[in-house]
PDB file of C-alpha atoms in Angstrom:
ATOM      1  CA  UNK A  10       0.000   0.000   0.000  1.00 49.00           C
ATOM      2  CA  UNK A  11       2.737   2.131   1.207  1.00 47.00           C
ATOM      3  CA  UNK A  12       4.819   1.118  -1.508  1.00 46.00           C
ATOM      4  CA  UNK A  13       1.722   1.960  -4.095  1.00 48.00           C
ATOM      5  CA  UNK A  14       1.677   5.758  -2.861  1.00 51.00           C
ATOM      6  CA  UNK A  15       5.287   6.368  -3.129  1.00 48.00           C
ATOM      7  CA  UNK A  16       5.276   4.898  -6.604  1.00 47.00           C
ATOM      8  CA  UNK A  17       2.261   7.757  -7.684  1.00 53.00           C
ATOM      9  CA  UNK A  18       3.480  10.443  -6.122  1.00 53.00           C
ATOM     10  CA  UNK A  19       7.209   9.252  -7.954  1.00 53.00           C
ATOM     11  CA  UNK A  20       5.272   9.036 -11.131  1.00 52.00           C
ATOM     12  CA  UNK A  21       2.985  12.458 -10.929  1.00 55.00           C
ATOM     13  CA  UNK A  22       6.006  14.067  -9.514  1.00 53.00           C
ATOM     14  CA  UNK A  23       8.105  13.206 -12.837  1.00 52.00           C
ATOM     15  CA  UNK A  24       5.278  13.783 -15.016  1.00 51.00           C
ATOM     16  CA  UNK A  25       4.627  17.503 -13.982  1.00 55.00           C
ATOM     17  CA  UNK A  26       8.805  18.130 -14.557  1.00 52.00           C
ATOM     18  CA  UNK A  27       8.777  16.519 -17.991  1.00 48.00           C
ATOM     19  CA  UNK A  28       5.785  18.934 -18.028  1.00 48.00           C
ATOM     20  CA  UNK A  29       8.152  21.820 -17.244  1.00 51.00           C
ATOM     21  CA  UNK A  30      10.531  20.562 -19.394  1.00 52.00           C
ATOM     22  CA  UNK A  31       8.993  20.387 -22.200  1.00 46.00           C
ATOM     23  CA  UNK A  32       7.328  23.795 -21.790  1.00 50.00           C
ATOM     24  CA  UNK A  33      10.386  25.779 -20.796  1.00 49.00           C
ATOM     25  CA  UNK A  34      12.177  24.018 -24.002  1.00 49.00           C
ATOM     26  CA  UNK A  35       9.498  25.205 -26.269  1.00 46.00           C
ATOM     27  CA  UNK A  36       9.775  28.672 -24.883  1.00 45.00           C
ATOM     28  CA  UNK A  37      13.268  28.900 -25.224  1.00 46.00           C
ATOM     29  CA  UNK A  38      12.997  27.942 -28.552  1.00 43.00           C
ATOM     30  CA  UNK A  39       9.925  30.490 -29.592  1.00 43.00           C
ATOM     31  CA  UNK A  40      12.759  33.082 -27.849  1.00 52.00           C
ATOM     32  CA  UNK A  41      15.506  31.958 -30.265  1.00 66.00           C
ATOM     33  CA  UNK A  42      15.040  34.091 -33.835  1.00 82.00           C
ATOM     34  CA  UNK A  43      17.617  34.793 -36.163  1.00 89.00           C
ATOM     35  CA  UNK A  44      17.301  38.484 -38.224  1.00 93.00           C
ATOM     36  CA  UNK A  45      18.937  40.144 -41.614  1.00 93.00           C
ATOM     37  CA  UNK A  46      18.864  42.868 -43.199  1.00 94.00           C
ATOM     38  CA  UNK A  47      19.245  42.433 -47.022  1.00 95.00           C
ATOM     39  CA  UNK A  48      20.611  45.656 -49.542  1.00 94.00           C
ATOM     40  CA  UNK A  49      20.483  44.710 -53.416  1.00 94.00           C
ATOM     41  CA  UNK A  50      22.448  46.264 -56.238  1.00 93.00           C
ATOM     42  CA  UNK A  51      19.441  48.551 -56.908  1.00 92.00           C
ATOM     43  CA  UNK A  52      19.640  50.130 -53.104  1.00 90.00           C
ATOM     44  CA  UNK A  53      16.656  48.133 -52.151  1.00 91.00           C
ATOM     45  CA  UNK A  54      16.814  47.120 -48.627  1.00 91.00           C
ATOM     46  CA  UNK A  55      15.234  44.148 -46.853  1.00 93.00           C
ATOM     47  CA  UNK A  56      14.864  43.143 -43.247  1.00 92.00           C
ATOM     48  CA  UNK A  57      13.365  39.676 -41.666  1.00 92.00           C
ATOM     49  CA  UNK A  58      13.798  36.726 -39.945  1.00 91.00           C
ATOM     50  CA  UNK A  59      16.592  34.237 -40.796  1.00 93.00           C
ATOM     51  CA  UNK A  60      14.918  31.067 -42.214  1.00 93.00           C
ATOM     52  CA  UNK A  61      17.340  29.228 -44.208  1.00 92.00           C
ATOM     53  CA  UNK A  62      21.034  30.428 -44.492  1.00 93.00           C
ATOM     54  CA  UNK A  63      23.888  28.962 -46.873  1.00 92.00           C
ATOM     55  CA  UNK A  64      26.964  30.963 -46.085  1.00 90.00           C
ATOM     56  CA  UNK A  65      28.065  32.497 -49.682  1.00 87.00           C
ATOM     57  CA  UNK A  66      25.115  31.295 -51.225  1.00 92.00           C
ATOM     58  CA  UNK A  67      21.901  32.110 -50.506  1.00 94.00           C
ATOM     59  CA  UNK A  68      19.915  33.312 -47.514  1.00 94.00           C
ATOM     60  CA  UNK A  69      15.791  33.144 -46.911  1.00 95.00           C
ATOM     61  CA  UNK A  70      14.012  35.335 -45.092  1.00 94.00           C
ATOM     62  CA  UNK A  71      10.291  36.157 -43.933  1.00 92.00           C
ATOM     63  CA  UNK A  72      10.201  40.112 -44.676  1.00 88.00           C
ATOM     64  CA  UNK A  73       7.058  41.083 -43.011  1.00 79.00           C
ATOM     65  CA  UNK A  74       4.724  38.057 -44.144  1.00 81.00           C
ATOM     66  CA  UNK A  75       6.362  36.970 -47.648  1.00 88.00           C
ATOM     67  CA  UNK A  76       9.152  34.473 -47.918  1.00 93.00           C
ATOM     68  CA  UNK A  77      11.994  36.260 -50.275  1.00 93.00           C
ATOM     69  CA  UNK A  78      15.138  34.490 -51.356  1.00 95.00           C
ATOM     70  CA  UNK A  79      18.398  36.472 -52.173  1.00 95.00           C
ATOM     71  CA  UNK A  80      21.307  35.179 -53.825  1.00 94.00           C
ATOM     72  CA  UNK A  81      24.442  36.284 -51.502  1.00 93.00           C
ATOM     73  CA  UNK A  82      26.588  36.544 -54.603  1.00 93.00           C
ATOM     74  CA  UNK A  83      24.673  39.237 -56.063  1.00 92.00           C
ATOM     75  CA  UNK A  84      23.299  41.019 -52.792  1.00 94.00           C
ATOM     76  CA  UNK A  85      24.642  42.234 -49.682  1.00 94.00           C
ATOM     77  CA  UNK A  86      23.954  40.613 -46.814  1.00 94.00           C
ATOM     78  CA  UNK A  87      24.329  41.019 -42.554  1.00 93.00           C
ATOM     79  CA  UNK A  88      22.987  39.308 -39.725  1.00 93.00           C
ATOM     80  CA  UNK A  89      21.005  41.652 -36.790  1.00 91.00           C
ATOM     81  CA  UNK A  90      19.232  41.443 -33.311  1.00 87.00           C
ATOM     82  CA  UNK A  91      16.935  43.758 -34.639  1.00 86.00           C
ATOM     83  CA  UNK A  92      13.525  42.683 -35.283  1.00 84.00           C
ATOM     84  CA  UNK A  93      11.742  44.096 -38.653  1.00 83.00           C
ATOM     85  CA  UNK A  94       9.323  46.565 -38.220  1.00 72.00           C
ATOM     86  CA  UNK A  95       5.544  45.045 -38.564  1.00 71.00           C
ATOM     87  CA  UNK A  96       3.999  45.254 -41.554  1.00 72.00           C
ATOM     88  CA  UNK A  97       1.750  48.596 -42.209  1.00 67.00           C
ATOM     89  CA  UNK A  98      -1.281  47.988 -41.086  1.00 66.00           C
ATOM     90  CA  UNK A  99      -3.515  50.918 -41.253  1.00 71.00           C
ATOM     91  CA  UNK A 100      -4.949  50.468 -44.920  1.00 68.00           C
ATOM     92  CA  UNK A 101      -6.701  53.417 -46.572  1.00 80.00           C
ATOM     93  CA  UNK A 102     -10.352  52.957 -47.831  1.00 86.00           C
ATOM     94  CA  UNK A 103     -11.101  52.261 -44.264  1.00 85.00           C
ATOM     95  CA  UNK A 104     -12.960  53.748 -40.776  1.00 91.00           C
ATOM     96  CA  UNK A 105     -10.961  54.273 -37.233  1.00 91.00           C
ATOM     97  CA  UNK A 106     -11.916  55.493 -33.826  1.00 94.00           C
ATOM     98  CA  UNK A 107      -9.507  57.837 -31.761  1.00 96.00           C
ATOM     99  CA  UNK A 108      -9.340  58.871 -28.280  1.00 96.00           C
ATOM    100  CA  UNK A 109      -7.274  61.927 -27.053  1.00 97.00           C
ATOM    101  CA  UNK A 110      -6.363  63.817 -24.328  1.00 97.00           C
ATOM    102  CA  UNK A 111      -3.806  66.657 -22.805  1.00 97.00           C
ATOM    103  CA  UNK A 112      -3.279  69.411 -21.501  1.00 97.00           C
ATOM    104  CA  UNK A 113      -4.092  73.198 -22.839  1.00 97.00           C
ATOM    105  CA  UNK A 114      -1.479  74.989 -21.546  1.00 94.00           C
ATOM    106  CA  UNK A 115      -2.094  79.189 -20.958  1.00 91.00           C
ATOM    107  CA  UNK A 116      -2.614  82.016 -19.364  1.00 83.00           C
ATOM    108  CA  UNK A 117      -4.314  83.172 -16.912  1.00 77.00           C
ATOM    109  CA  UNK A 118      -4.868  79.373 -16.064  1.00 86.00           C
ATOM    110  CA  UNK A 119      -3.614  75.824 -17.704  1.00 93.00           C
ATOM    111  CA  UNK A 120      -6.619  73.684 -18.586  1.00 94.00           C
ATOM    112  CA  UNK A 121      -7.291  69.786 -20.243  1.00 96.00           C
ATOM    113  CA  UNK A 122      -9.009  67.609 -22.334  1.00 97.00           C
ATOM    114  CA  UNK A 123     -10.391  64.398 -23.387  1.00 97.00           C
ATOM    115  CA  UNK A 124     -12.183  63.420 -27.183  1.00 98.00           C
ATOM    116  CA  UNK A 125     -13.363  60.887 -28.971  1.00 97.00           C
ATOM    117  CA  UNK A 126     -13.589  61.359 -32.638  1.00 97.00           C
ATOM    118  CA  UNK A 127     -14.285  59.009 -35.965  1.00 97.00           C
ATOM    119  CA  UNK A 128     -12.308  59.159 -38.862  1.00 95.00           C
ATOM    120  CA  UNK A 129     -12.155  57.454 -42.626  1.00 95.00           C
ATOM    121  CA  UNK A 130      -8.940  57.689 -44.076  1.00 92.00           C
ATOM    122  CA  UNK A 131      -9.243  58.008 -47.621  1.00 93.00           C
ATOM    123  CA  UNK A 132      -5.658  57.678 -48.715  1.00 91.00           C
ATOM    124  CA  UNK A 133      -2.539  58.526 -46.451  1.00 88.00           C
ATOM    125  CA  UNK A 134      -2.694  62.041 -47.108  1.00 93.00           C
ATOM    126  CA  UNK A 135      -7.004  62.893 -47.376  1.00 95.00           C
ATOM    127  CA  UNK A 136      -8.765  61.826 -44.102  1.00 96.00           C
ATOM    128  CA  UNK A 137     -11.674  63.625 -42.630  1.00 96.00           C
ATOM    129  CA  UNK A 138     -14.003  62.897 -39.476  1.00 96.00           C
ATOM    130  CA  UNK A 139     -15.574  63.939 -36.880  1.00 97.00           C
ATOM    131  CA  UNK A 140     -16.436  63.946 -32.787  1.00 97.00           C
ATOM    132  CA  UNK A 141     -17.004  65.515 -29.536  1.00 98.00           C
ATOM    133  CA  UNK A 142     -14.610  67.175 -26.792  1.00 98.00           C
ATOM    134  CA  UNK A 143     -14.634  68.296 -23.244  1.00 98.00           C
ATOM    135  CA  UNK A 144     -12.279  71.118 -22.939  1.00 97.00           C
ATOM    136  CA  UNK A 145     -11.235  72.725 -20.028  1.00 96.00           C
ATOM    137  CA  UNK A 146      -9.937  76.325 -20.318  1.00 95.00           C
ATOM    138  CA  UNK A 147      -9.323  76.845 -16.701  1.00 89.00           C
ATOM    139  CA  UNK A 148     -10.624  75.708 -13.148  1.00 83.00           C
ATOM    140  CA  UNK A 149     -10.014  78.802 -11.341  1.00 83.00           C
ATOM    141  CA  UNK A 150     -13.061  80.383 -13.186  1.00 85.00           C
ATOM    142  CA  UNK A 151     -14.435  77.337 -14.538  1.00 91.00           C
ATOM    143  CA  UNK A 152     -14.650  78.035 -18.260  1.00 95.00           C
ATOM    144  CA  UNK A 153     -15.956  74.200 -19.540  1.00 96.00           C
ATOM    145  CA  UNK A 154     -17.149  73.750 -22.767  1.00 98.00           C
ATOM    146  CA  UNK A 155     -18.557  70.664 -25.092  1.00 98.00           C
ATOM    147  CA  UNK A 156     -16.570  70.635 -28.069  1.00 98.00           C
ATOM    148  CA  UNK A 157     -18.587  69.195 -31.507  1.00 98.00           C
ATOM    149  CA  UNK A 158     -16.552  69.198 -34.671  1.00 97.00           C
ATOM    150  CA  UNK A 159     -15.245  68.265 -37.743  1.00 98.00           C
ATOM    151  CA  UNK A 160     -10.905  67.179 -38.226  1.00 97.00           C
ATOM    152  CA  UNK A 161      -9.168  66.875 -40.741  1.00 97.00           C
ATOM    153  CA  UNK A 162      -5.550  64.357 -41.290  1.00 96.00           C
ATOM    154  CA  UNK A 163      -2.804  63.987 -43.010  1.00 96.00           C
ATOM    155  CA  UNK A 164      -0.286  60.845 -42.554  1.00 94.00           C
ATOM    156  CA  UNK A 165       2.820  62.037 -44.839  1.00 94.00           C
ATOM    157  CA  UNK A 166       3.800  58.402 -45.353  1.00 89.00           C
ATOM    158  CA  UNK A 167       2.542  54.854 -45.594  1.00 84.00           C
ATOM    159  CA  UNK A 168       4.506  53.497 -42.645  1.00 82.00           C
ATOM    160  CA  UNK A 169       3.516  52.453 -39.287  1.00 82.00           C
ATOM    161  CA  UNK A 170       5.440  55.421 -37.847  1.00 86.00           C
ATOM    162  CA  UNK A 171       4.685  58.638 -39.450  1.00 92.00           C
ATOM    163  CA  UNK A 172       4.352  62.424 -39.328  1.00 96.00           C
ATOM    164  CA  UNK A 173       0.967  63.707 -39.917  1.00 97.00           C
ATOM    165  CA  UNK A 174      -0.625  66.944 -39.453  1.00 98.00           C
ATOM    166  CA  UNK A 175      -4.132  67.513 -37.901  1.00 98.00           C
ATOM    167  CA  UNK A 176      -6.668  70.406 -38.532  1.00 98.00           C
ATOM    168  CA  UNK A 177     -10.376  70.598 -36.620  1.00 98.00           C
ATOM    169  CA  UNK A 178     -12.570  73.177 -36.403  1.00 98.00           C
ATOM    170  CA  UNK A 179     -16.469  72.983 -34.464  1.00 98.00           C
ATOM    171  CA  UNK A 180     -18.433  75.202 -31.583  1.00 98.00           C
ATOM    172  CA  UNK A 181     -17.837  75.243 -28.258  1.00 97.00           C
ATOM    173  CA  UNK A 182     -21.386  75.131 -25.892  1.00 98.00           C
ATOM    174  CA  UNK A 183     -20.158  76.572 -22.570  1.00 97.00           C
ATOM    175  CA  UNK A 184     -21.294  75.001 -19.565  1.00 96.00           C
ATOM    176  CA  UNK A 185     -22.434  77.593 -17.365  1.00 94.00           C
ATOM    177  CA  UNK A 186     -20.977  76.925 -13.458  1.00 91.00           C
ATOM    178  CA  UNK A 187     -22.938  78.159 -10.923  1.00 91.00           C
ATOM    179  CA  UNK A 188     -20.559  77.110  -8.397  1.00 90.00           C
ATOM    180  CA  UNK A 189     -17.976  79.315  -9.955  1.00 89.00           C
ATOM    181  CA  UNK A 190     -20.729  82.617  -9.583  1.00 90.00           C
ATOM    182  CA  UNK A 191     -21.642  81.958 -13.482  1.00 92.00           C
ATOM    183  CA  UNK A 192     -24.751  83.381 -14.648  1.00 91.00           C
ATOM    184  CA  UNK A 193     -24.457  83.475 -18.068  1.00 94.00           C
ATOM    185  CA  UNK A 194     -22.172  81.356 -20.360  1.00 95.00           C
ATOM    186  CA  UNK A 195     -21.784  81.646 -24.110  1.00 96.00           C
ATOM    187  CA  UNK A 196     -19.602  79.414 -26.438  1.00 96.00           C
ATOM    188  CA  UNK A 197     -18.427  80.701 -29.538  1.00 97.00           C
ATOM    189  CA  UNK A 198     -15.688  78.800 -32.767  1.00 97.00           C
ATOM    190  CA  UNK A 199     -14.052  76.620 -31.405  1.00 98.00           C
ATOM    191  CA  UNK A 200     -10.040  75.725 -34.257  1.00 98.00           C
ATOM    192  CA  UNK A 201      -7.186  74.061 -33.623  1.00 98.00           C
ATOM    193  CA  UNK A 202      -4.178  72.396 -35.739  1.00 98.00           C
ATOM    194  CA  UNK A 203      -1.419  70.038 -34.501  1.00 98.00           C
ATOM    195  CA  UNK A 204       1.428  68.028 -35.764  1.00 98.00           C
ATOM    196  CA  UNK A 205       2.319  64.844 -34.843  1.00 98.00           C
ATOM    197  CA  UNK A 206       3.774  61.352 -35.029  1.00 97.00           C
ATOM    198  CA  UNK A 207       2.281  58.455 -34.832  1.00 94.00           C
ATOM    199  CA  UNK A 208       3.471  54.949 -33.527  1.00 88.00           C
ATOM    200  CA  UNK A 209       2.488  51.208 -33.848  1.00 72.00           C
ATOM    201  CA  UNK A 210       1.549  48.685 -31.934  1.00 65.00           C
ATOM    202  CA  UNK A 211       0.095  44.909 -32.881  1.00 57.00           C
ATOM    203  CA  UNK A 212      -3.707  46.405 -32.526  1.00 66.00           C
ATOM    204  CA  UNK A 213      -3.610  50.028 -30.996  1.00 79.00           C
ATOM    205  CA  UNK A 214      -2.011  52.606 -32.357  1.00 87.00           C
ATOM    206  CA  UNK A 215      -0.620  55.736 -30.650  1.00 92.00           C
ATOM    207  CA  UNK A 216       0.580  59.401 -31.686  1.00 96.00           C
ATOM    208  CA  UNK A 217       1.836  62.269 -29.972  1.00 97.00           C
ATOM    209  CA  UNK A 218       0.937  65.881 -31.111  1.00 98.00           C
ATOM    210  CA  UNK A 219       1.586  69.436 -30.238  1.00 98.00           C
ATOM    211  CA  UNK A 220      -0.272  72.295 -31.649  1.00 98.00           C
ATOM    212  CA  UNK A 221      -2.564  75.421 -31.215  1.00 98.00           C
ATOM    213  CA  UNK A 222      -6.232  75.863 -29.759  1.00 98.00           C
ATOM    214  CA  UNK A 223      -8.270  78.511 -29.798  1.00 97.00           C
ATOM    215  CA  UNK A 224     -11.932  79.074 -28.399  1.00 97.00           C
ATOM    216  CA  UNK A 225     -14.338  81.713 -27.579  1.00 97.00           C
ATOM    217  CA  UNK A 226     -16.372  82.468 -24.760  1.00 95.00           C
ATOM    218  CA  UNK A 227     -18.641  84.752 -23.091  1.00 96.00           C
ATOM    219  CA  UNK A 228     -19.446  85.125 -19.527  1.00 95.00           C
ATOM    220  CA  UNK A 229     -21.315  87.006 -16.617  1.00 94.00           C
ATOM    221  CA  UNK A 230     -20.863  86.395 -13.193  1.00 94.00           C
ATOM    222  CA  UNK A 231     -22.599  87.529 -10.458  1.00 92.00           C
ATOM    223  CA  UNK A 232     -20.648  88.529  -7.355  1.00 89.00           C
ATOM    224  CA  UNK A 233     -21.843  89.171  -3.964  1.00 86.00           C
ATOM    225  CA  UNK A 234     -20.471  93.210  -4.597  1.00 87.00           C
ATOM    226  CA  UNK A 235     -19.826  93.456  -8.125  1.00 89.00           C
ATOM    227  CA  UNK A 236     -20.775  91.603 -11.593  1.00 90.00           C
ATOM    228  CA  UNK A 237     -18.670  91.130 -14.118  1.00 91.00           C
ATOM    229  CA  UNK A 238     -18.614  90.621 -17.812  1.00 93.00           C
ATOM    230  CA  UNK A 239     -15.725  89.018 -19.646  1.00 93.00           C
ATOM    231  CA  UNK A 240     -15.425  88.415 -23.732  1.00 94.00           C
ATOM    232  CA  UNK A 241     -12.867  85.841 -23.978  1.00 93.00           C
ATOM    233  CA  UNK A 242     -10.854  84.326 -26.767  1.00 95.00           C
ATOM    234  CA  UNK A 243      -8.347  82.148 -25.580  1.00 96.00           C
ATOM    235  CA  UNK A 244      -5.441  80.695 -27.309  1.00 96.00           C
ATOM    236  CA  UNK A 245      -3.825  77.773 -25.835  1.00 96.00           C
ATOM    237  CA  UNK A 246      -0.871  75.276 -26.723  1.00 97.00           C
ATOM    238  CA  UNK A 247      -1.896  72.226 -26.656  1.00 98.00           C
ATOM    239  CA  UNK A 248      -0.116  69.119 -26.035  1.00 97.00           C
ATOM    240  CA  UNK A 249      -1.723  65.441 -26.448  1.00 97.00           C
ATOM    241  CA  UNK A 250      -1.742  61.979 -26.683  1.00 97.00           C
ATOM    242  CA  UNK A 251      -3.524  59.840 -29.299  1.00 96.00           C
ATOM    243  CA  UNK A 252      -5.313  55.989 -29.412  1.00 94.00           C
ATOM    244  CA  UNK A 253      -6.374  54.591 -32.398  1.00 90.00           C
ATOM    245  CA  UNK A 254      -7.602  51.553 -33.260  1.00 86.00           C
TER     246      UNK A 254
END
């Protein structure tokens, strides 16, 4: 009997290392990729993972999804830790949502904020959209406003990481605060244009941009001694951060 439970426990005990094993071996071999970087006589260059390699002879590579062959004697050729950049994969022809926020940076006081917008990307240079903002112009007095409008983008080239340049334009609805002795609160136009870069990731993408805002408003408030009336047009840098997917 005795004998019987040592023997399973031997037995499940070896069975969960070969387990291990056999798992760590795997791992270490899904770790273990070989890269090149290919340049032919016509200044073409190519970069993938090693697949088949005969020294003076020919190499074989998987550049981004197709299987190429190169013949050594006729093309330059050096190994490289570097992985290949992924294949670009933001098509035109096709829809995207973005998210965004930052910071709206000013005077008298810095403010933020958040959108969501929709875009179709017609080619890599023509895409158009639209969406809605919260934009904060400044807690102290609390100048809020609700941001519809229409954008405008430009990616300057077909690669996963890219320069573009943005360009919206839409109203601003103010959002009267009572708390902040608000008694009347006006929007007004509501522009702004940005450049920025954009990044790549397997499904999200993300960009960075830095630009100008601008966006008027009109208030009253209502003091305890005094009101006061103020016809404002503020201009603000604005720095954000970009998801799109």
């Amino acid at each position: 009997m005795i004998q019987n439970q040592n023997l399973r426990t031997i037995t499940r005990f070896f069975s969960i290392f070969l387990v291990l094993i056999l798992g760590l071996s795997n791992y270490a071999a899904a770790q273990f990729n070989v890269y090149g970087k290919v340049k032919t006589p016509d200044r073409k260059k190519y970069h993938g993972e090693v697949i088949t390699y005969e020294p003076q002879e020919i190499v074989t590579m998987n550049c981004q999804g197709d299987t190429m062959t190169f013949d050594l004697n006729k093309n330059e050729f050096k190994f490289t830790t570097r992985k290949p950049p992924k294949r670009y994969n933001f098509p035109t022809g096709v829809g995207y949502h973005r998210i965004a926020l930052g910071a709206l940076s000013g005077r008298p006081d810095d403010g933020s904020f958040i959108s969501y917008s929709y875009h179709y990307q017609r080619s890599s240079l023509i895409g158009y959209g639209g969406g809605v903002s919260f934009e904060n112009y400044g807690d102290m007095e609390g100048y809020d406003f609700i941001v519809p409008r229409v954008s405008f983008i430009s990616f300057l080239r077909e690669k996963n990481g890219t320069p573009f340049l943005k360009a919206d334009a839409g109203y601003g609805i103010a959002l009267k605060n009572t708390d902040k002795d608000q008694i009347k609160a006006e929007g007004g136009i509501n522009a702004g244009a940005a450049v920025g870069y954009r990044l790549s990731t397997n499904r999200v993408m993300i960009d960075f941009t830095i630009g100008v805002r601008m966006q008027k408003g009109n208030y009253e408030f209502d003091f305890q001694d005094f009101t006061k009336i103020e016809n404002n047009n503020f201009r603000r840098l604005e720095v954000g951060i970009g998801f799109m997917w």
